[in-house]
Amino acid sequence: MKHTRSAITLDDVARHAGVSASTVSRVLAGKNVVRSSTVLRVQETARRLGYVVNPHARVLAGGTSTTIGFLVRAMFGPAFSALASGVEAEAAERGSLIMISTTRGDPDREAELVKMMRDQRAAAVILVGEAHIDDAYELRMATYADALTAVGSRLVLAGRPPLTSRPNVASVQYDNVAAGHVATQHLLELGHRRILCATVTGMSTSSERLAGYRAAHAEAGLPVDDDLILEGSSTAEGTEDLVSRALSAGLNFTAVLAITDVLATGALRALRRAGVEIPDAVSVTGIDDDPTAADLDPALTTVRIPFEEVGRVAAKLCLGHRQSTDLHRVLPIELVVRHSTASPPTT
Amino acid sequence: MKHTRSAITLDDVARHAGVSASTVSRVLAGKNVVRSSTVLRVQETARRLGYVVNPHARVLAGGTSTTIGFLVRAMFGPAFSALASGVEAEAAERGSLIMISTTRGDPDREAELVKMMRDQRAAAVILVGEAHIDDAYELRMATYADALTAVGSRLVLAGRPPLTSRPNVASVQYDNVAAGHVATQHLLELGHRRILCATVTGMSTSSERLAGYRAAHAEAGLPVDDDLILEGSSTAEGTEDLVSRALSAGLNFTAVLAITDVLATGALRALRRAGVEIPDAVSVTGIDDDPTAADLDPALTTVRIPFEEVGRVAAKLCLGHRQSTDLHRVLPIELVVRHSTASPPTT
DNA sequence: TTGAAAGCGCTAACAA
DNA sequence: TTGTTAGCGCTTTCAA
């Protein structure tokens, strides 16, 4: 069944403006080879007729698409929301649409989705979020990048380690090492010497933040007691458990650096359950600055990660000129001191 | 600059399989008019060559697109996440992609976005979330629906009032009236007689839930004291204020029905701040069953809204057959009793 | 500075 | 059951 072809085509505009289709195409593409009086007439006609390009025809004829592919692990959580909002806001300002899909952390699925997006001729594909760093990672990203570049698209890594060896992969990151560093430094400056670190295994984000924790200690000439590093859980509940166990095992510490705000809430709960005063007996800091961090009790000291800005920059990288010089951007982080940290008790 | 046209086209497949392009097209479209031996040969060839249709060419030639347009107010919150995940999951199972964009509650922007999605020939456009119900609402939706229907697409309303007068608008809703009703009934059955209702003005969702509150009272032969209806705020903070003020004004009530879980957290805070025991002195129930509801203290009694299922059904409505009979689906809700409700004090 | 002509990869009458 | 023939609406050489 044919549907009403109500849409105005480029040919309609050409006819009404008394020029050829090619000229209209040139005007609309902003090629400055057309006489300005013609430009004006064509633009006026297009507006009057309410003409809108047919994106499919444009792409098919070899033109460029402006839709952005956006691949995330899952559509949950404040980090996702902020980042996605950033991408969307930037895209909206430029009249682009975004195609979103979830990988569920499955590399095969991820690969398939990248392929789908490429087949849709996405202007670029953004891959978001912490990655399991294994040997295959670099190779996978390189494969994606090549597949995309081959059709004039591009790969943009957001919040993931960049592939600096590759000239065709763009990236936006936040400085995870600095985040771990500044949080630890804050604790160290308050006088804490035994800082528990609740972290996750095998994820790029956590290991970088942990590196910051170590670096801050090294800088201050202080050793790190590896017993203080609590690895393993990526949930609030898990961390609650781990911290509770550390507490009842009599582990000695006066502060906790949770590698994410989510883990921090777990630590907070464990401490509170054990009747430990925060921050009087033990200080707690998170990293991320989730919107809820300020609402915790006590309000959480944390490190702000500019997720929305990351999204915006990623979108810019997608839509920007190919030869853009700085393909690798690192966004600054910022310590946010609230009420969950204080000097250690002066026993 | 031309890019490597590495992609295999339908013509390539036709040539390799020794048939015409149309035959390949028919096979791929699943039209059962082709000899089965041919079907097999073509499928085999397509697979061997790694052929993937070019969606742009397909759409341009009058074929049908399978990408879903998804318009939300903002990409925040558990309800959004669950609903979007549902849409995405269903779409993924069918090999569809979804285009997402945010309206920011601006009708003009919404209209423009619907137009963009139509120009992209989205298979259907899902409009999500509570709507300001004014006179223009119905007209706006009807306009969208007609614009979409004209190009073989369709409008799907999710979590919004349906346009039953229109045969070309599909909808999935959850039963808001029942939600308000069941929560109120629960409170009534516990023995509460003065139930404060924290609600929002002018939104379809809230007014329906409020209607449930009234209905439950009417059914029990109980009057509703309009002083108990606290209208105005749509945030936890605002509700905290309102409830605090009601408390200090000496308003008499033994339970609170918050029209959303978010408002419930505000009520909880106000009550706790005033030293009111929950649920011993005052019971509180929310509606929505946000993932965090169980983590509140005390764990919140609420009504589960099947957001993810709403998303799945909406996606099905997008991709399903046009002549699908039940264009209007209402999904059931369910009371979840936890620890924030109890019988009123027997003073 | 502009137009004519040739596709991009696919679908859909219409024939055969 | 299959092939032939036209396009869908746009971009882009190549000429003028």
XYZ file of C-alpha atoms in Angstrom, chain B residues 38 43 48 58 60 80 92 101 103 109 146 148 158 191 193 196 209 217 232 242 267 281 293 320:
24
model
C 15.627 -20.809 -4.495
C 19.754 -17.256 1.951
C 28.173 -16.476 2.851
C 15.066 0.088 1.840
C 13.711 5.165 0.304
C 12.513 6.226 32.686
C 16.730 -5.667 20.344
C 15.164 12.288 22.270
C 11.089 16.957 25.033
C 9.874 20.826 21.058
C -2.275 11.976 11.572
C 2.580 9.754 11.365
C 2.882 5.052 26.934
C -8.172 1.331 60.152
C -9.624 7.338 58.614
C -3.160 12.864 54.006
C -4.255 8.390 41.299
C -13.174 6.426 50.257
C 1.461 21.526 44.612
C 4.280 20.753 52.817
C 7.026 12.871 53.593
C 2.243 6.910 64.784
C 11.696 2.106 47.803
C 3.402 -5.301 15.465
